[in-house]
PDB file of C-alpha atoms in Angstrom:
ATOM      1  CA  UNK A  13     119.157  58.382  57.122  1.00 55.00           C
ATOM      2  CA  UNK A  14     120.224  61.977  57.604  1.00 63.00           C
ATOM      3  CA  UNK A  15     122.985  62.456  60.055  1.00 69.00           C
ATOM      4  CA  UNK A  16     121.984  64.952  62.796  1.00 68.00           C
ATOM      5  CA  UNK A  17     124.661  66.806  64.430  1.00 75.00           C
ATOM      6  CA  UNK A  18     124.900  66.768  68.328  1.00 75.00           C
ATOM      7  CA  UNK A  19     122.138  64.029  68.284  1.00 77.00           C
ATOM      8  CA  UNK A  20     123.406  63.050  71.895  1.00 83.00           C
ATOM      9  CA  UNK A  21     123.113  66.381  73.256  1.00 81.00           C
ATOM     10  CA  UNK A  22     119.621  67.161  72.132  1.00 77.00           C
ATOM     11  CA  UNK A  23     117.763  65.491  74.870  1.00 80.00           C
ATOM     12  CA  UNK A  24     119.601  67.746  77.344  1.00 83.00           C
ATOM     13  CA  UNK A  25     118.840  71.066  75.590  1.00 85.00           C
ATOM     14  CA  UNK A  26     115.740  72.200  77.460  1.00 88.00           C
ATOM     15  CA  UNK A  27     114.764  75.501  79.064  1.00 90.00           C
ATOM     16  CA  UNK A  28     115.050  74.015  82.483  1.00 93.00           C
ATOM     17  CA  UNK A  29     118.654  72.898  81.775  1.00 94.00           C
ATOM     18  CA  UNK A  30     119.426  76.414  80.243  1.00 95.00           C
ATOM     19  CA  UNK A  31     118.026  77.838  83.542  1.00 96.00           C
ATOM     20  CA  UNK A  32     120.243  75.581  85.498  1.00 97.00           C
ATOM     21  CA  UNK A  33     123.189  76.590  83.371  1.00 96.00           C
ATOM     22  CA  UNK A  34     122.435  80.305  84.094  1.00 97.00           C
ATOM     23  CA  UNK A  35     122.470  79.489  87.790  1.00 98.00           C
ATOM     24  CA  UNK A  36     125.783  77.889  87.303  1.00 97.00           C
ATOM     25  CA  UNK A  37     127.127  81.036  85.661  1.00 97.00           C
ATOM     26  CA  UNK A  38     125.853  83.067  88.670  1.00 97.00           C
ATOM     27  CA  UNK A  39     127.498  80.731  91.242  1.00 98.00           C
ATOM     28  CA  UNK A  40     130.844  80.742  89.397  1.00 98.00           C
ATOM     29  CA  UNK A  41     130.804  84.653  89.473  1.00 97.00           C
ATOM     30  CA  UNK A  42     130.149  84.396  93.280  1.00 97.00           C
ATOM     31  CA  UNK A  43     126.867  86.474  92.926  1.00 97.00           C
ATOM     32  CA  UNK A  44     124.204  85.774  95.431  1.00 97.00           C
ATOM     33  CA  UNK A  45     121.520  86.911  93.018  1.00 97.00           C
ATOM     34  CA  UNK A  46     121.204  87.800  89.460  1.00 96.00           C
ATOM     35  CA  UNK A  47     119.669  90.754  87.644  1.00 96.00           C
ATOM     36  CA  UNK A  48     117.728  89.520  84.530  1.00 96.00           C
ATOM     37  CA  UNK A  49     116.319  91.126  81.548  1.00 95.00           C
ATOM     38  CA  UNK A  50     114.339  88.857  79.416  1.00 92.00           C
ATOM     39  CA  UNK A  51     113.350  89.506  75.762  1.00 88.00           C
ATOM     40  CA  UNK A  52     111.188  87.205  73.509  1.00 81.00           C
ATOM     41  CA  UNK A  53     112.174  83.693  74.354  1.00 83.00           C
ATOM     42  CA  UNK A  54     114.450  85.282  77.164  1.00 90.00           C
ATOM     43  CA  UNK A  55     111.223  86.137  79.172  1.00 90.00           C
ATOM     44  CA  UNK A  56     110.221  82.452  79.185  1.00 89.00           C
ATOM     45  CA  UNK A  57     113.786  81.438  80.300  1.00 93.00           C
ATOM     46  CA  UNK A  58     113.623  84.108  83.017  1.00 94.00           C
ATOM     47  CA  UNK A  59     110.287  82.787  84.190  1.00 92.00           C
ATOM     48  CA  UNK A  60     111.529  79.281  84.376  1.00 93.00           C
ATOM     49  CA  UNK A  61     114.707  80.479  86.157  1.00 96.00           C
ATOM     50  CA  UNK A  62     112.644  82.409  88.643  1.00 95.00           C
ATOM     51  CA  UNK A  63     110.547  79.360  89.298  1.00 94.00           C
ATOM     52  CA  UNK A  64     113.452  77.104  89.938  1.00 97.00           C
ATOM     53  CA  UNK A  65     115.537  79.641  91.783  1.00 97.00           C
ATOM     54  CA  UNK A  66     113.133  82.329  93.358  1.00 96.00           C
ATOM     55  CA  UNK A  67     115.672  83.248  95.890  1.00 97.00           C
ATOM     56  CA  UNK A  68     118.410  84.005  93.506  1.00 97.00           C
ATOM     57  CA  UNK A  69     116.891  86.756  91.570  1.00 96.00           C
ATOM     58  CA  UNK A  70     117.533  90.354  92.684  1.00 96.00           C
ATOM     59  CA  UNK A  71     115.312  91.862  90.044  1.00 95.00           C
ATOM     60  CA  UNK A  72     113.866  90.867  86.699  1.00 95.00           C
ATOM     61  CA  UNK A  73     112.187  92.541  83.858  1.00 94.00           C
ATOM     62  CA  UNK A  74     110.340  90.712  81.072  1.00 91.00           C
ATOM     63  CA  UNK A  75     109.189  92.135  77.836  1.00 86.00           C
ATOM     64  CA  UNK A  76     106.182  89.649  77.716  1.00 79.00           C
ATOM     65  CA  UNK A  77     104.661  86.903  79.716  1.00 75.00           C
ATOM     66  CA  UNK A  78     104.647  83.364  78.283  1.00 73.00           C
ATOM     67  CA  UNK A  79     101.909  81.028  79.142  1.00 71.00           C
ATOM     68  CA  UNK A  80     103.884  77.823  80.226  1.00 68.00           C
ATOM     69  CA  UNK A  81     101.235  75.616  78.952  1.00 70.00           C
ATOM     70  CA  UNK A  82     101.320  76.877  75.513  1.00 68.00           C
ATOM     71  CA  UNK A  83     105.159  77.229  75.225  1.00 67.00           C
ATOM     72  CA  UNK A  84     106.905  74.273  73.420  1.00 64.00           C
ATOM     73  CA  UNK A  85     107.835  73.120  70.007  1.00 60.00           C
ATOM     74  CA  UNK A  86     104.389  73.972  68.599  1.00 61.00           C
ATOM     75  CA  UNK A  87     104.327  77.492  69.950  1.00 62.00           C
ATOM     76  CA  UNK A  88     105.045  79.061  66.523  1.00 61.00           C
ATOM     77  CA  UNK A  89     102.190  77.075  64.966  1.00 65.00           C
ATOM     78  CA  UNK A  90      99.871  78.927  67.265  1.00 68.00           C
ATOM     79  CA  UNK A  91     101.221  82.159  66.058  1.00 70.00           C
ATOM     80  CA  UNK A  92     100.366  81.538  62.432  1.00 73.00           C
ATOM     81  CA  UNK A  93      97.382  83.918  62.020  1.00 79.00           C
ATOM     82  CA  UNK A  94      99.187  86.764  63.772  1.00 79.00           C
ATOM     83  CA  UNK A  95     102.400  86.191  61.781  1.00 78.00           C
ATOM     84  CA  UNK A  96     100.534  86.105  58.552  1.00 83.00           C
ATOM     85  CA  UNK A  97      98.775  89.330  59.327  1.00 88.00           C
ATOM     86  CA  UNK A  98     102.109  90.837  60.336  1.00 85.00           C
ATOM     87  CA  UNK A  99     103.689  89.737  56.945  1.00 87.00           C
ATOM     88  CA  UNK A 100     100.770  91.101  55.011  1.00 92.00           C
ATOM     89  CA  UNK A 101     100.914  94.362  56.871  1.00 93.00           C
ATOM     90  CA  UNK A 102     104.676  94.482  56.139  1.00 91.00           C
ATOM     91  CA  UNK A 103     103.971  93.657  52.498  1.00 94.00           C
ATOM     92  CA  UNK A 104     101.458  96.451  52.276  1.00 96.00           C
ATOM     93  CA  UNK A 105     104.263  98.920  53.681  1.00 95.00           C
ATOM     94  CA  UNK A 106     106.826  97.577  51.254  1.00 95.00           C
ATOM     95  CA  UNK A 107     104.354  98.156  48.362  1.00 97.00           C
ATOM     96  CA  UNK A 108     104.033 101.742  49.355  1.00 97.00           C
ATOM     97  CA  UNK A 109     107.806 101.987  49.088  1.00 97.00           C
ATOM     98  CA  UNK A 110     108.178 100.179  45.855  1.00 96.00           C
ATOM     99  CA  UNK A 111     110.232 102.982  44.421  1.00 96.00           C
ATOM    100  CA  UNK A 112     112.993 102.092  47.014  1.00 95.00           C
ATOM    101  CA  UNK A 113     112.677  98.367  47.700  1.00 93.00           C
ATOM    102  CA  UNK A 114     111.363  97.043  44.136  1.00 95.00           C
ATOM    103  CA  UNK A 115     109.372  94.204  45.712  1.00 95.00           C
ATOM    104  CA  UNK A 116     106.185  95.035  43.891  1.00 96.00           C
ATOM    105  CA  UNK A 117     103.662  97.863  43.875  1.00 97.00           C
ATOM    106  CA  UNK A 118     100.777  96.006  45.635  1.00 97.00           C
ATOM    107  CA  UNK A 119     100.554  93.826  48.644  1.00 97.00           C
ATOM    108  CA  UNK A 120      99.926  90.899  46.431  1.00 97.00           C
ATOM    109  CA  UNK A 121     102.880  91.594  44.271  1.00 97.00           C
ATOM    110  CA  UNK A 122     105.155  91.902  47.426  1.00 95.00           C
ATOM    111  CA  UNK A 123     103.799  88.723  48.721  1.00 93.00           C
ATOM    112  CA  UNK A 124     104.531  86.980  45.374  1.00 95.00           C
ATOM    113  CA  UNK A 125     108.133  88.352  45.703  1.00 94.00           C
ATOM    114  CA  UNK A 126     108.539  86.702  49.114  1.00 89.00           C
ATOM    115  CA  UNK A 127     107.257  83.350  47.671  1.00 90.00           C
ATOM    116  CA  UNK A 128     109.822  83.722  44.872  1.00 92.00           C
ATOM    117  CA  UNK A 129     112.651  84.185  47.388  1.00 89.00           C
ATOM    118  CA  UNK A 130     111.245  81.036  49.379  1.00 87.00           C
ATOM    119  CA  UNK A 131     111.198  78.885  46.259  1.00 90.00           C
ATOM    120  CA  UNK A 132     114.827  80.194  45.188  1.00 92.00           C
ATOM    121  CA  UNK A 133     116.097  79.282  48.840  1.00 88.00           C
ATOM    122  CA  UNK A 134     114.725  75.813  48.289  1.00 89.00           C
ATOM    123  CA  UNK A 135     116.735  75.398  45.233  1.00 92.00           C
ATOM    124  CA  UNK A 136     120.021  76.804  46.576  1.00 92.00           C
ATOM    125  CA  UNK A 137     121.207  78.979  49.431  1.00 91.00           C
ATOM    126  CA  UNK A 138     120.823  82.602  48.724  1.00 90.00           C
ATOM    127  CA  UNK A 139     123.730  85.039  49.024  1.00 89.00           C
ATOM    128  CA  UNK A 140     122.977  87.781  51.594  1.00 84.00           C
ATOM    129  CA  UNK A 141     126.168  89.768  51.832  1.00 86.00           C
ATOM    130  CA  UNK A 142     128.750  87.458  53.141  1.00 87.00           C
ATOM    131  CA  UNK A 143     126.153  85.073  54.470  1.00 84.00           C
ATOM    132  CA  UNK A 144     124.079  82.278  53.089  1.00 85.00           C
ATOM    133  CA  UNK A 145     120.334  81.793  53.759  1.00 84.00           C
ATOM    134  CA  UNK A 146     119.006  78.525  52.955  1.00 83.00           C
ATOM    135  CA  UNK A 147     115.382  77.186  53.035  1.00 81.00           C
ATOM    136  CA  UNK A 148     115.812  76.063  56.671  1.00 80.00           C
ATOM    137  CA  UNK A 149     116.879  79.569  57.869  1.00 78.00           C
ATOM    138  CA  UNK A 150     114.610  81.488  55.681  1.00 78.00           C
ATOM    139  CA  UNK A 151     111.509  81.061  58.032  1.00 74.00           C
ATOM    140  CA  UNK A 152     113.290  82.604  60.905  1.00 71.00           C
ATOM    141  CA  UNK A 153     114.297  85.415  58.631  1.00 69.00           C
ATOM    142  CA  UNK A 154     110.620  86.019  57.638  1.00 67.00           C
ATOM    143  CA  UNK A 155     109.577  85.739  61.122  1.00 64.00           C
ATOM    144  CA  UNK A 156     111.893  88.386  62.159  1.00 64.00           C
ATOM    145  CA  UNK A 157     110.844  90.697  59.464  1.00 59.00           C
ATOM    146  CA  UNK A 158     107.197  90.076  60.404  1.00 53.00           C
TER     147      UNK A 158
END
């Protein structure tokens, strides 16, 4: 059996508990309300905070509204078609700049390069500057690029 670090903590790591932690920070600072800017997941966290503590928000700005009925561990699975389209669009752009990036002269060539990187990361972590990117981290990198 694979050892999972922080196994005992995982059941307590929820968005609702993170919102409660955020409110604790507000209280420790002695602030009656918070000013909140939510980006990406932070929008959802802000929505949850506002739901739990509506009188403790002075103002809030979210870059997107998250549907709480769709948010959860499977959220990224529902984004597959859009993410695939974004990756294909990026590959088309990269193909148009092959003279600079050398990933391939066509969209298909660039996507093949991306697949080769994925396969290489499965064999061993990839060196990216001083950092290492393994097969577990690569999907997040691809998602960010897309």
